[in-house]
CSV table of C-alpha atoms in Angstrom, one decimal:
chain,number,residue,atom,x,y,z
A,1,MET,CA,18.0,61.8,-95.1
A,2,ASP,CA,17.7,64.4,-97.8
A,3,LEU,CA,20.0,63.8,-100.7
A,4,LEU,CA,18.2,65.9,-103.3
A,5,VAL,CA,19.5,69.0,-105.1
A,6,GLY,CA,22.5,69.7,-103.0
A,7,CYS,CA,20.8,69.3,-99.7
A,8,LYS,CA,23.0,66.5,-98.4
A,9,LYS,CA,22.6,65.1,-94.9
A,10,LEU,CA,24.0,62.0,-93.3
A,11,SER,CA,22.7,60.7,-90.0
A,12,SER,CA,23.7,58.1,-87.5
A,13,ALA,CA,21.8,55.2,-86.0
A,14,GLY,CA,23.2,56.1,-82.6
A,15,SER,CA,25.9,53.4,-82.3
A,16,GLY,CA,26.9,54.4,-78.8
A,17,GLY,CA,30.2,56.2,-79.5
A,18,ARG,CA,33.7,55.2,-80.8
A,19,SER,CA,34.6,52.8,-78.0
A,20,SER,CA,31.4,50.8,-78.3
A,21,THR,CA,31.7,50.8,-82.1
A,22,ALA,CA,35.3,49.6,-81.8
A,23,GLU,CA,34.3,46.8,-79.4
A,24,MET,CA,31.5,45.7,-81.6
A,25,LEU,CA,33.8,45.6,-84.7
A,26,ARG,CA,36.4,43.6,-82.8
A,27,PHE,CA,33.7,41.1,-81.7
A,28,CYS,CA,32.5,40.8,-85.4
A,29,ALA,CA,36.0,40.3,-86.7
A,30,ASP,CA,36.8,37.7,-84.0
A,31,ASN,CA,33.7,35.8,-84.8
A,32,GLY,CA,33.6,36.1,-88.6
A,33,ILE,CA,30.4,38.2,-88.6
A,34,ALA,CA,30.0,40.4,-91.7
A,35,ALA,CA,27.1,42.4,-93.3
A,36,ASP,CA,25.7,41.5,-96.7
A,37,ILE,CA,25.7,44.8,-98.6
A,38,GLU,CA,25.3,46.1,-102.1
A,39,VAL,CA,27.5,49.0,-102.9
A,40,LEU,CA,26.3,51.6,-105.4
A,41,PRO,CA,28.1,54.8,-106.6
A,42,SER,CA,26.5,57.9,-105.1
A,43,SER,CA,25.4,58.9,-108.6
A,44,GLN,CA,22.9,56.0,-108.5
A,45,VAL,CA,21.0,57.3,-105.4
A,46,ASP,CA,17.8,57.6,-107.5
A,47,THR,CA,18.1,54.0,-108.6
A,48,ALA,CA,18.6,52.9,-105.0
A,49,LEU,CA,15.6,54.8,-103.8
A,50,GLY,CA,13.4,53.4,-106.7
A,51,ARG,CA,14.5,49.9,-105.8
A,52,LEU,CA,13.7,50.5,-102.1
A,53,ARG,CA,10.2,51.7,-103.1
A,54,ARG,CA,9.6,48.6,-105.2
A,55,ASN,CA,11.0,46.4,-102.3
A,56,ASP,CA,13.6,45.2,-104.8
A,57,VAL,CA,16.5,45.0,-102.3
A,58,ARG,CA,18.0,41.9,-100.8
A,59,TYR,CA,20.9,43.4,-98.9
A,60,ARG,CA,21.5,46.8,-97.3
A,61,PHE,CA,22.5,49.5,-99.8
A,62,VAL,CA,25.7,51.4,-99.2
A,63,LEU,CA,26.3,54.5,-101.3
A,64,ASP,CA,30.0,55.0,-102.2
A,65,MET,CA,30.4,58.7,-101.5
A,66,SER,CA,34.0,58.9,-102.7
A,67,GLY,CA,33.0,60.5,-106.0
A,68,LEU,CA,31.1,63.4,-104.5
A,69,GLY,CA,32.4,66.8,-105.4
A,70,VAL,CA,34.8,65.4,-108.0
A,71,GLU,CA,32.9,66.8,-111.0
A,72,GLU,CA,32.3,70.2,-109.3
A,73,HIS,CA,36.1,70.4,-108.5
A,74,ARG,CA,36.9,69.6,-112.2
A,75,ASN,CA,34.5,72.3,-113.4
A,76,GLU,CA,36.0,74.9,-111.1
A,77,ASN,CA,39.5,74.2,-112.4
A,78,ARG,CA,38.4,74.7,-116.0
A,79,ARG,CA,37.2,78.3,-115.3
């Protein structure tokens, strides 16, 4: 995964497709199974990577990508 200087890539762990994923999610919901995660805004990707290098992570990191492109869009509208 390369998230540096505009070269954004996302990859999959090969979950087996939509139907397998839906079945797995139903099983988890039915049995009260949930992941322990720590959500960080995408702007803190460097912080997340630094913590990974230092082995300072207790749960899986999830980067909230909802803010991507917002600032670029605002800048375009100002021109």
